[in-house]
Every structure is written in C-alpha cells, then in structure tokens.
Coordinates of C-alpha atoms and ligand atoms in Angstrom, one line a residue:
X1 CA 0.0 0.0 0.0
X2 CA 3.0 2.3 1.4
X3 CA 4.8 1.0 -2.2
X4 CA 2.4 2.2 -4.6
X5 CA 1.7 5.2 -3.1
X6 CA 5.3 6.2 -2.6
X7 CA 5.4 5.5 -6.9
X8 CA 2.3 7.3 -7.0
X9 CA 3.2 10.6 -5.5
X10 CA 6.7 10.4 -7.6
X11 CA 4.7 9.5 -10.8
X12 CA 2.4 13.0 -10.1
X13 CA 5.9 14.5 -9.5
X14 CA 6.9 13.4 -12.9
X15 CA 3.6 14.8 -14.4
X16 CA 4.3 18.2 -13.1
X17 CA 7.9 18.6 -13.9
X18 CA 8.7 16.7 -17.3
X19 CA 9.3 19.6 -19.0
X20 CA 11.4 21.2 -16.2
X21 CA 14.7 21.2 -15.8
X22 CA 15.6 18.5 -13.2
X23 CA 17.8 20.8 -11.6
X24 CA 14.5 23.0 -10.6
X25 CA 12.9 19.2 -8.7
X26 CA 16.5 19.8 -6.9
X27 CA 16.0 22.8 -5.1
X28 CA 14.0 21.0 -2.0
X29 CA 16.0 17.9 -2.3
X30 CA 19.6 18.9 -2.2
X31 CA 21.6 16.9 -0.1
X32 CA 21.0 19.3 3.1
X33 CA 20.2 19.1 5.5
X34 CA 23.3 16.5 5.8
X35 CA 22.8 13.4 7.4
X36 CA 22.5 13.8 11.2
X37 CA 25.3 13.5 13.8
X38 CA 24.6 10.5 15.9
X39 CA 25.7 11.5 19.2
X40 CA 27.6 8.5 20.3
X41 CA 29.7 8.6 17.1
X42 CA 30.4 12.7 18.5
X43 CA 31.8 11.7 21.8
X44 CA 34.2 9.0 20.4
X45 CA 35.5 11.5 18.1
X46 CA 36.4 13.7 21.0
X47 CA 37.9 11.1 22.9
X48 CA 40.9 10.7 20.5
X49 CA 43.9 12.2 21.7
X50 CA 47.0 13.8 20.0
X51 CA 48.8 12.8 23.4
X52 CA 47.8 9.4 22.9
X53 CA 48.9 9.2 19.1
X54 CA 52.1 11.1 19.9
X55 CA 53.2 8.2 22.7
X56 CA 52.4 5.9 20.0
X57 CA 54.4 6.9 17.7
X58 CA 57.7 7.6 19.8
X59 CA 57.1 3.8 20.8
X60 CA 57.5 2.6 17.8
X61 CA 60.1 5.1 16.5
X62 CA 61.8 3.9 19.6
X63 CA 62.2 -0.2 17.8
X64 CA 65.0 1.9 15.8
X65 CA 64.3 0.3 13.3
X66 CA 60.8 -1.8 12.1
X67 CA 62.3 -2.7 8.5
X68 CA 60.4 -6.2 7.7
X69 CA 64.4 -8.0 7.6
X70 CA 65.0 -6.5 10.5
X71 CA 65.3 -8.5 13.8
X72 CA 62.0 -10.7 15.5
X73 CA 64.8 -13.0 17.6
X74 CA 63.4 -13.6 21.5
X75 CA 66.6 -11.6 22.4
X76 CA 66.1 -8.8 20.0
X77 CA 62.0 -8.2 20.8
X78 CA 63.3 -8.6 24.5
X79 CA 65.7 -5.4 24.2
X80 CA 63.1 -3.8 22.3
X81 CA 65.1 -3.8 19.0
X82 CA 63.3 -4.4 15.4
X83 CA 60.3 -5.1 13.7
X84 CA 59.5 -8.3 16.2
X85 CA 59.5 -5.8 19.2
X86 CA 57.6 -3.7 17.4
X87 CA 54.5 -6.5 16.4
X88 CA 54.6 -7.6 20.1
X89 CA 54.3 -4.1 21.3
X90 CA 51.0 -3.5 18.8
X91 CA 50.1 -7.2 20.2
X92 CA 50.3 -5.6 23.8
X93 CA 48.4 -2.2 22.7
X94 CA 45.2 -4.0 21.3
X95 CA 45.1 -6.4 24.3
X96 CA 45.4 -3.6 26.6
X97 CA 42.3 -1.9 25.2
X98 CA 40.5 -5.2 25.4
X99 CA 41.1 -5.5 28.5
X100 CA 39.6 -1.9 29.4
X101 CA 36.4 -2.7 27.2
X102 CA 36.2 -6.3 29.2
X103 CA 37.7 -8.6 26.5
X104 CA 35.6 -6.7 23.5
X105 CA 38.6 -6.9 20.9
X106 CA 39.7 -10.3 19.5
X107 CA 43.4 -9.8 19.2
X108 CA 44.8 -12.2 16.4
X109 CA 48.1 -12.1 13.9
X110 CA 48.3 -13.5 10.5
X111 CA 51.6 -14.6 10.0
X112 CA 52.8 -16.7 6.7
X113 CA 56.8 -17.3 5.4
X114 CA 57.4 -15.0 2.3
X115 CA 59.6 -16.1 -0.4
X116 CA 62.8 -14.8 -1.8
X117 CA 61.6 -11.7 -4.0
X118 CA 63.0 -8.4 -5.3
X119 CA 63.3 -6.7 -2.0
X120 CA 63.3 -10.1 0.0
X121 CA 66.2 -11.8 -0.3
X122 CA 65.4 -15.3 2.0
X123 CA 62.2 -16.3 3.2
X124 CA 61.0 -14.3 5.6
X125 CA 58.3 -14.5 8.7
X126 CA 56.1 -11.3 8.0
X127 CA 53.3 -11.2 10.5
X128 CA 50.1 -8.9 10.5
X129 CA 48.5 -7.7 13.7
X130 CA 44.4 -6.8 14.2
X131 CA 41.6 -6.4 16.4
X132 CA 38.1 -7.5 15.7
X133 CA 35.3 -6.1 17.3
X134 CA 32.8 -8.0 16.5
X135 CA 29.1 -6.4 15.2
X136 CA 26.4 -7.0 17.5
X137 CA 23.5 -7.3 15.4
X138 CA 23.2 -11.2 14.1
X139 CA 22.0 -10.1 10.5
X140 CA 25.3 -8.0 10.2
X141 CA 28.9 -9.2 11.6
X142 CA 30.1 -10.9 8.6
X143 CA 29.8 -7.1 7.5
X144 CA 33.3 -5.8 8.1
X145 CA 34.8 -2.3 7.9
X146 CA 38.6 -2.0 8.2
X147 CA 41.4 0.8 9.3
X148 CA 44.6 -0.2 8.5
X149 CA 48.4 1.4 8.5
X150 CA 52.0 -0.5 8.0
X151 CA 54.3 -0.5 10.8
X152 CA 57.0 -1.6 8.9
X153 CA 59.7 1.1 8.4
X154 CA 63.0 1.3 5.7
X155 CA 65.8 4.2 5.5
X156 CA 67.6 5.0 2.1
X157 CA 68.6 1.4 1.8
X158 CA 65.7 -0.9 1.6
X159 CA 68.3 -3.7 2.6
X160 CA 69.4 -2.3 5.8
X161 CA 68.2 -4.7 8.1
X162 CA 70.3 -3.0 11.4
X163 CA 70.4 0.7 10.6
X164 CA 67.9 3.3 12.7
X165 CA 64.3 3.9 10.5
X166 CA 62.8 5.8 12.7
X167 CA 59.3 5.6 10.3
X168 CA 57.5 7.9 12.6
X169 CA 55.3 9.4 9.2
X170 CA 55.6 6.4 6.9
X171 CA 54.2 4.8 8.5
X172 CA 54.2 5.3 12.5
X173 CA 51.5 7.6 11.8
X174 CA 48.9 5.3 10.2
X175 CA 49.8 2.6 12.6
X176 CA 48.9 4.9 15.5
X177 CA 45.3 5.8 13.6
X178 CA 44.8 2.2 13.4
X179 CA 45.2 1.9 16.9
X180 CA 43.7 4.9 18.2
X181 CA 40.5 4.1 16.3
X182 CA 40.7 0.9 17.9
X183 CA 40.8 2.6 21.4
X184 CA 38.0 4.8 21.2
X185 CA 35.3 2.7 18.9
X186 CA 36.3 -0.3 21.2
X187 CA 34.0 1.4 24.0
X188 CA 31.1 1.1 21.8
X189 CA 29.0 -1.6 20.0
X190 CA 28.0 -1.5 16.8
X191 CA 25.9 -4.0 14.3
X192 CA 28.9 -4.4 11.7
X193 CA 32.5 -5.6 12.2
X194 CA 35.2 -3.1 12.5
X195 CA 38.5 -4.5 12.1
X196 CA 41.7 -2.6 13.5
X197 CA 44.7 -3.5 11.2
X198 CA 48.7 -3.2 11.3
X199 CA 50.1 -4.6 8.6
X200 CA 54.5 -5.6 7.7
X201 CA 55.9 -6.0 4.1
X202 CA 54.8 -2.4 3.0
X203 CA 57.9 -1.5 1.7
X204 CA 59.2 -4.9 0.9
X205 CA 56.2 -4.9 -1.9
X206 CA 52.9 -4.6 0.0
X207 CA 53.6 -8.5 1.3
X208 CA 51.5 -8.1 4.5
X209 CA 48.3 -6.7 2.9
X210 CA 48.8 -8.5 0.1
X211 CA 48.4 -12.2 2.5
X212 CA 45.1 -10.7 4.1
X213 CA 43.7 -9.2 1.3
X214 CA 43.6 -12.7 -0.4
X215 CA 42.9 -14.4 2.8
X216 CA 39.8 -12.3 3.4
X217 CA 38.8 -12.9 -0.4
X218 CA 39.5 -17.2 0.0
X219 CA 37.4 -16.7 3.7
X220 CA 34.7 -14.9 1.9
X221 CA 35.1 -11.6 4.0
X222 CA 32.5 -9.3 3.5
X223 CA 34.9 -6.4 3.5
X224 CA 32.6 -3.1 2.7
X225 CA 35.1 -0.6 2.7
X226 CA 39.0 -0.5 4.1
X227 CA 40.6 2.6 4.8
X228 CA 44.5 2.8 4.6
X229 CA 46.4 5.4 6.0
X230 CA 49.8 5.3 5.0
X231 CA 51.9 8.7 5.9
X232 CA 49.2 10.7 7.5
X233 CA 51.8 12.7 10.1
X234 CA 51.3 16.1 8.6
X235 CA 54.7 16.9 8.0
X236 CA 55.8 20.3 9.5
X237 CA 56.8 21.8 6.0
X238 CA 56.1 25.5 5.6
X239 CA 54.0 24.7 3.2
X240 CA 52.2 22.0 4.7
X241 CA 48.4 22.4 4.5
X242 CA 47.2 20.6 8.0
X243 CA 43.2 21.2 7.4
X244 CA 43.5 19.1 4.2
X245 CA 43.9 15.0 4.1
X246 CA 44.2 13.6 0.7
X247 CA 41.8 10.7 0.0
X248 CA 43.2 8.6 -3.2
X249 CA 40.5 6.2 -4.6
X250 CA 40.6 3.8 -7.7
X251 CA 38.5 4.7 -10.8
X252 CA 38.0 1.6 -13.1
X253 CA 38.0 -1.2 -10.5
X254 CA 41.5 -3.2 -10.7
X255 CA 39.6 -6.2 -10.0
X256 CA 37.5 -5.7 -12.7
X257 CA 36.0 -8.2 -15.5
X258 CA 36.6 -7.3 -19.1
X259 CA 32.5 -7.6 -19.4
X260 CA 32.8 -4.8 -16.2
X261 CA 35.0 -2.7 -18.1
X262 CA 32.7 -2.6 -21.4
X263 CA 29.9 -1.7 -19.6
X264 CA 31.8 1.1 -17.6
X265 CA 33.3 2.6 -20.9
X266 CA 29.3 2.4 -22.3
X267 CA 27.6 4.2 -19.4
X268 CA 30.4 6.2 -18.2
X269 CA 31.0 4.2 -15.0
X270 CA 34.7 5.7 -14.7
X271 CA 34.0 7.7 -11.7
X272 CA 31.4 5.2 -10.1
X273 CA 33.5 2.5 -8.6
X274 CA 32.9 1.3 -5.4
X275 CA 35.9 2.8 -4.1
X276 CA 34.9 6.1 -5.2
X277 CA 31.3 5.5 -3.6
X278 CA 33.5 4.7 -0.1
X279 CA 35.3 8.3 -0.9
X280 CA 32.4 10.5 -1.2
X281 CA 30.9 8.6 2.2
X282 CA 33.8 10.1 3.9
X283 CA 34.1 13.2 2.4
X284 CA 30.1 13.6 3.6
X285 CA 31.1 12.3 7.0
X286 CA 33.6 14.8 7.2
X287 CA 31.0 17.5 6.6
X288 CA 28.6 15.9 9.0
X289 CA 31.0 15.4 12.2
X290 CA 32.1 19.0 11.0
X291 CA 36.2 17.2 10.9
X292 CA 39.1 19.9 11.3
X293 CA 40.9 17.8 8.8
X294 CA 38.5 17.7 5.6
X295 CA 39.4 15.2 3.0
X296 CA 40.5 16.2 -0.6
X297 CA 39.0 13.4 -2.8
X298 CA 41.7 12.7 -5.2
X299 CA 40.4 10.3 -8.0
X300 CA 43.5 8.4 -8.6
X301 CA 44.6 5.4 -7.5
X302 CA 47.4 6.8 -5.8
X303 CA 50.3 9.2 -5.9
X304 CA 52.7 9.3 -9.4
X305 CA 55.5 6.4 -9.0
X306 CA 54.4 5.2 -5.7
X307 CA 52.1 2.2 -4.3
X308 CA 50.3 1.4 -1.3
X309 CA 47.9 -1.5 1.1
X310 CA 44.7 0.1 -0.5
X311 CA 45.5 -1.9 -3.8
X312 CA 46.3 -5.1 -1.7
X313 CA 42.2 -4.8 -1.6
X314 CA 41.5 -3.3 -4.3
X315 CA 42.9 -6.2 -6.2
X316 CA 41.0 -8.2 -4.6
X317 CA 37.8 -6.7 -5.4
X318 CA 36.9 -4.7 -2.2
X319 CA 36.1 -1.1 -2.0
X320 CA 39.7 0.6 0.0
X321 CA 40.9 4.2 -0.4
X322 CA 44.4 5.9 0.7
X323 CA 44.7 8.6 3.3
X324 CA 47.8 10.7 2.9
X325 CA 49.1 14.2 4.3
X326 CA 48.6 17.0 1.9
X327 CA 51.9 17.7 1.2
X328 CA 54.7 14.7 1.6
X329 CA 58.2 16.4 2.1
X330 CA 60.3 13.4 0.6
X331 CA 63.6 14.2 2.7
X332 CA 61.8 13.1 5.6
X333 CA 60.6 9.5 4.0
X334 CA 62.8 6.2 3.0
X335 CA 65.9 8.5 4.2
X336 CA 68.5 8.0 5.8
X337 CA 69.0 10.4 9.4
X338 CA 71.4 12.8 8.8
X339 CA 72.4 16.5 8.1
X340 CA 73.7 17.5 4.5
X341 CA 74.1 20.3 3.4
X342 CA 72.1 22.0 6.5
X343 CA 69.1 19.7 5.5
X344 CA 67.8 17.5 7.5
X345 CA 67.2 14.1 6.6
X346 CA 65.2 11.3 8.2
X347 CA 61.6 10.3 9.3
X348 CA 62.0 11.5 13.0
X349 CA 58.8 12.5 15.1
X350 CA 59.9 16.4 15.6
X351 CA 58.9 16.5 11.9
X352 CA 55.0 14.8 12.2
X353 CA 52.1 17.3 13.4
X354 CA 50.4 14.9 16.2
X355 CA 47.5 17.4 16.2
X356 CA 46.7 16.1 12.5
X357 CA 47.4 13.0 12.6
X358 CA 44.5 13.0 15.7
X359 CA 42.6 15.0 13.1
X360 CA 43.0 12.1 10.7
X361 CA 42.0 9.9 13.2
X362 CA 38.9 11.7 13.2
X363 CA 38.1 11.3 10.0
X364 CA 38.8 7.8 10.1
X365 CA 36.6 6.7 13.6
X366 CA 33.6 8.9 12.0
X367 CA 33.8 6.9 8.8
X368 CA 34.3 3.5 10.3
X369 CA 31.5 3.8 13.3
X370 CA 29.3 5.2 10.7
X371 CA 29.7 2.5 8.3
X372 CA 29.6 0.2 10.9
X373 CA 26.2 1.7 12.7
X374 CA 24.6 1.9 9.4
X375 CA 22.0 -1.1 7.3
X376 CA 23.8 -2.9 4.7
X377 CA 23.9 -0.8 1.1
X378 CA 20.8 -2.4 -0.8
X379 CA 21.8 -5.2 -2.7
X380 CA 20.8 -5.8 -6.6
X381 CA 20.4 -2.0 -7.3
X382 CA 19.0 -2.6 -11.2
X383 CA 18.0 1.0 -13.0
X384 CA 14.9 0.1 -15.8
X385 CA 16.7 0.1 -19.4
X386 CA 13.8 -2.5 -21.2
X387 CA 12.4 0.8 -23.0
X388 CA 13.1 4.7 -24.2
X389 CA 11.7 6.9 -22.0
X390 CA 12.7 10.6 -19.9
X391 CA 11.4 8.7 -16.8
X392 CA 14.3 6.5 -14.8
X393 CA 12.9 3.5 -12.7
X394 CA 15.5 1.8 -10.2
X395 CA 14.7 -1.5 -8.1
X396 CA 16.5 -3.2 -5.1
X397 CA 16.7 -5.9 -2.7
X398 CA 16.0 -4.4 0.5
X399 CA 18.6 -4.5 2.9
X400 CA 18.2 -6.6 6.5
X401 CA 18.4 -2.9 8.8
X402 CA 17.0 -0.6 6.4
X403 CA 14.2 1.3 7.3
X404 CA 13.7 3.6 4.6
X405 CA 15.6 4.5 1.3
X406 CA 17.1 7.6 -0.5
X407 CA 17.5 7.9 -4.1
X408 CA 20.9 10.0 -4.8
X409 CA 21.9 11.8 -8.0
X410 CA 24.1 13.9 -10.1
X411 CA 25.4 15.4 -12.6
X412 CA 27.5 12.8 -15.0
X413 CA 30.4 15.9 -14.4
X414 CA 30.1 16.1 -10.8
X415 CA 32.5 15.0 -8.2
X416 CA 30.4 14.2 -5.3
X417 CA 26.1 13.8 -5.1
X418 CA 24.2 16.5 -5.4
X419 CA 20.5 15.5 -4.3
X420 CA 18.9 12.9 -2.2
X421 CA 15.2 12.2 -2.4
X422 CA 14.1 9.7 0.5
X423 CA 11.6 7.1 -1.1
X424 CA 10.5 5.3 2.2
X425 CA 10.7 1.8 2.5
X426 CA 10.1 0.7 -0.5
X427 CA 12.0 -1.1 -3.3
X428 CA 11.8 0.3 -6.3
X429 CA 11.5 4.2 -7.1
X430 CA 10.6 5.9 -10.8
X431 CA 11.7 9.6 -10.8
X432 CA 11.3 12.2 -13.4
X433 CA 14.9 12.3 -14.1
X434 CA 16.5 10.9 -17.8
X435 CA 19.3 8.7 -16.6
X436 CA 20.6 9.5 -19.9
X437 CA 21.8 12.8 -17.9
X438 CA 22.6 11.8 -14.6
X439 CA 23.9 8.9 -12.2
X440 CA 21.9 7.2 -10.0
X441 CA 22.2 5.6 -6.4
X442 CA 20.5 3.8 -4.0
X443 CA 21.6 3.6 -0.2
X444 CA 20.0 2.4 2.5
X445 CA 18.8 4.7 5.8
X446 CA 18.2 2.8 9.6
X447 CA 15.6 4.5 12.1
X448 CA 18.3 6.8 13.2
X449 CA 19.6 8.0 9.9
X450 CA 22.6 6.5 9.9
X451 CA 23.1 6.0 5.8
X452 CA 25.0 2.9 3.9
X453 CA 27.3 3.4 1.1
X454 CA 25.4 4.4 -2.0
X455 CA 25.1 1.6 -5.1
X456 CA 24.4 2.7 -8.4
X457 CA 22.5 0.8 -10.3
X458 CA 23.2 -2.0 -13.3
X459 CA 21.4 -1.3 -16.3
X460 CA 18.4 -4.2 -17.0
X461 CA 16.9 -5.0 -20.1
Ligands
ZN1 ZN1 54.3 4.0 3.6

C-alpha cells in the first residue's frame, strides 16, 4: 500500500515537472540538511587524543628500526630492537584496550613465510596484527569495515636490516590511527565488524596486505570498505596544509572483469566505482562530524611512482581508499637520518604534526563507526533500461536494517552527489529524471539515519 503510493506521488511529480529542468525538482532535495550527527559517534571522536597518538608513535620510533628483515629474535624483541619488538608491542596495545572494554577486541596475527623476491632476499616471517570487534546485530557481523596502516619502516637502503628507520610518518603515523580508532570505537558496539589493522611488508612490496587481502577474499570476507592510512603525520613543511587530508581512490576497478569494463566505458561508469562510492561517504562524514581535517577526494589510484595496502584490496575486489598528508616532504621519508648540506634528513617525530594526525583519526573513527552503525547498502540495485523513455525506474533488494531508502543523483560531471530524495521503504522508485543525464544511487537509511554506502545501479533489459 506504502509502495504504490510512494510510486504514485513520484509519478504525479513526474507529471508536473517533465518539461522542467531537473535541476529545478533539486531545489528541495539537495543533499541538506546532511545526514545527522549520531551523538555517540560525537563523543568518540572527541575522545581521540593527540597525546595518545604522539606516545604511539615515539614507541615505535623507539624499535629503531621496524624494517620487515629487521630482527624478531626472543633476544632482540626482549631489548626492544626491530620489527619483532615492534609486532609484540602493537600485540600488547590492542590487548590492553581489550582488557579496558572487558575482553571486547579479539586480538589475532596472521603470519605466513614469504619467499625470496626483489626486495626479500630469503624467506622471511612477516606477521600482521588486528583487532576485531565483533558487530552486535546477528543479521550483520560478517559485514566488516577495516582501518589499516603499515608498521614496517625502511631508510635509504631498503636492505638495511640494522640501521635506525625511525618511520615515525611512513608509517608510525597510520599505525597509531589504526590503533587509536581501535581505542575509542572499542568502548562502543555497533551492528557491523570493524577490524583494527597493522600490517609488515609495505615497503618490501605490500607482502603483508597482500596475505590478508587474499585471505579475506579465500574466507569470503565481506569487507565493505578499508581505509588505509599510510603517511598521514602532517609533516611540518612550511607549506604544509594541515586542514587538508588527501583521499586517493581507484577509478575503473583493478579487479574488474573485461565484461565490467565494457559496460563502464558504455555508461560512463569511470567515476562510479565502489571505491569512489567509499570516498564520497567520507568526504560527507567529514561534513557531517564538521572534521578539522577535511578530506580532498583525489580520483586516482594513488600518488605518481608510488604504491600502497589500499591496492592489496583493491585487487581483490573490495572497495579501499588511501589517506595521505597533503603535502609529503620526501627528505623526511625512506631517508636516511642525517644533516647534509644543512638539510635534515630522516623520518624523526619532531617533523610529524600529532594534532593532524589525531585529526585524521577523526576522519577515520567517523567513517568506520558510521559505516559500521549503518544497514547494509541495498543489494541488486538494477536502473529500468527495457524501454526509451525521460522517466528513470531503479529496483532493489531491500537490505536486513534498512528502514527507509534515498534515491541519490548527479550530474554525469560532478564529483560528489548533489540530491537525495528519501523514497521510504520501498523497493523500487521511478523519478522524473532521464538517466541518460545523470547517475543514479541507492543507499539504504536505519531509524536513526545513519546511511550505507550508495550503489548505483546495473542497467536491466
Ligand atoms: Zn608508507
């Protein structure tokens, strides 16, 4: 009953305003008011700590060095030397917060023997570190959001297996995000999985993502969205710009099918993959939780000439984006410490902004406990191609949490969605909008307006 007359009202709404521009049916359904702050998600954000993050990082700076070849012997983690002493120490840090949130964390490694490679030269025991806390609601924990950062660490010489690598930026930073986020979100519950990953191999070739990424993908994961933050410290340049984190997402899918790939180049899918979908959700969160650091959607895969975890994921099919400071200043990363010149040299913490990287944090704990509070994104999103018309129909599976739905569009030549009009709990929607001349997307809303990431839509015929 609810169904047809949600189709009815938007059919009369097509009546009236066929032969207006769609941009004039946008004026009351622009994307404000933004989704609503939920409260709880508020207070955790004010709960992380610079202080915190700063002791973080100086720990593991402290390791001297965290370089994947780098010691794990009993006698060097005991004297607190290498990357071993460094993956017990993060072992420690979760377990501690577990403790404080009476055993809420599941604290587990995922360790595997690497072969000989380009940057490994003998097998090598790399070992991953991360937290689950488990999603309360029965229909959701296999749903899993993820924060992740590398606490691996190189100088100049990505051989050096003995020689100090501070890595307090790249990537002592991240790794402390990772962890913080697990501090504070670990005092609440939420219906999805967040996962709370530190991850070895970065600079050896991405080893240690790689081995989950493709673990997940063998266990059937349902990994929603992972968020890498990999040099996030906020370097202390003069030109720095410390309101501004860059957000680096994938455009074509590298997991993508050639039949994928057609249909993208058809309908002009380039900017519509998942990836990006998990961008704009932060940049919106960002705007929501009214973030001091504000993410600059950047829609490439990643900085020229350099790599990161994100694509671990990516390439296995999951929606993951980068965080990264605004400006990088590449004397203080993969450098040896020293003074030439009267430059210094070296990733030391005097150099990393612990104010941003709390910032970062920020963004980060927002996005994950939103994501993780929110209904699953519908599933089967189909838009209505079986016929011409100026009309655009969409369908969807409704999703186990979802209370009500919002259509989102806009223009094929904008970055981020323009308008949202809620369609109720329904399953299918027909607006009076020619999908010829905009994109479409579905996402799901639960009963306190916490929104999923957006689909858009497969053509059907
Ligand atoms: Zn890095």
């Amino acid at each position: 009953m609810f169904h047809s007359r949600i189709c009815l009202i938007l059919a009369l709404l097509a009546a009236l305003l066929t032969s207006v521009p769609y941009r004039t049916v946008a004026q009351a359904d622009r994307l404000e008011p933004r989704p609503p702050a939920d409260p709880q998600i508020t207070a955790a954000l004010a709960d992380v700590s610079a202080q915190r993050i700063q002791a973080s990082i100086e720990k593991l700076v402290s390791f001297q060095t965290r370089l994947t070849l780098s010691a794990q012997d009993p006698d060097s983690i005991k004297a607190g030397h290498g990357i071993g002493a460094a993956r017990e120490w993060i072992k420690a840090e979760f377990e501690r917060y577990s403790h404080d949130c009476g055993g809420c964390l599941e604290v587990k490694t995922d360790s595997f023997t690497e072969n000989p490679g380009d940057r490994i030269p003998k097998p090598t025991l790399i070992t991953n570190v991360y937290a689950v806390l488990r999603g309360t609601d029965p229909e959701s924990p296999k749903r899993i959001v993820l924060v992740t950062g590398h606490y691996d660490s190189r100088n100049s010489d990505t051989f050096d297996a003995s020689g100090i690598a501070p890595g307090a930026n790249d990537d002592g930073s991240g790794t402390a995000v990772s962890l913080e986020c697990a501090r504070v979100l670990s005092k609440l519950k939420f219906p999805a999985t967040i996962i709370f990953l530190t991850v070895a191999g970065e600079e050896q070739g991405l080893n240690g993502s790689a081995h989950f990424a493709k673990m997940a993908k063998d266990q059937g994961w349902d990994i929603e969205a992972a968020l890498n933050n990999d040099i996030v410290g906020g370097d202390r340049s003069p030109r720095q710009n410390s309101e501004i984190v860059r957000v680096f997402s994938e455009g074509v899918p590298l997991a993508a099918t050639d039949t994928e790939v057609r249909r993208i180049r058809n309908l002009g899918g380039e900017n519509d993959s998942a990836s990006r979908q998990l961008a704009r959700y932060i940049a919106e969160v960002s705007r929501t939780y009214k973030t001091a650091a504000r993410p600059l959607i950047v829609f490439r895969l990643d900085r020229y000439l350099r790599g990161g975890d994100h694509i671990s994921f990516n390439e296995q099919g999951y929606s993951a984006v980068r965080f990264t400071e605004y400006r990088e200043d590449y004397n203080h990363q993969h450098q040896n410490v020293r003074t030439e010149n009267g430059i210094e040299y070296g990733d030391l913490p005097r150099f990393v902004n612990f104010d941003y990287v709390a910032n970062v944090a920020r963004v980060n704990a927002a996005a994950l406990a939103s994501l993780a509070s929110a209904p699953a994104p519908p599933a089967k999103v189909r838009l209505q191609t079986k016929q011409l018309e100026n009309d655009s129909t969409l369908t969807w599976e409704a999703s186990p949490r979802g209370a009500s739905y919002e259509v989102l569009w806009r223009d094929t030549a904008s970055p981020e969605w323009e308008h949202a009009q809620p369609v109720g709990n329904v399953t299918h929607a027909t607006l009076p909008l020619s999908k010829d001349n905009v994109i479409f997307a579905v996402r799901a809303v639960d009963g306190a307006g916490h929104r999923s990431l957006p689909v858009v839509p497969q053509p059907e015929r």
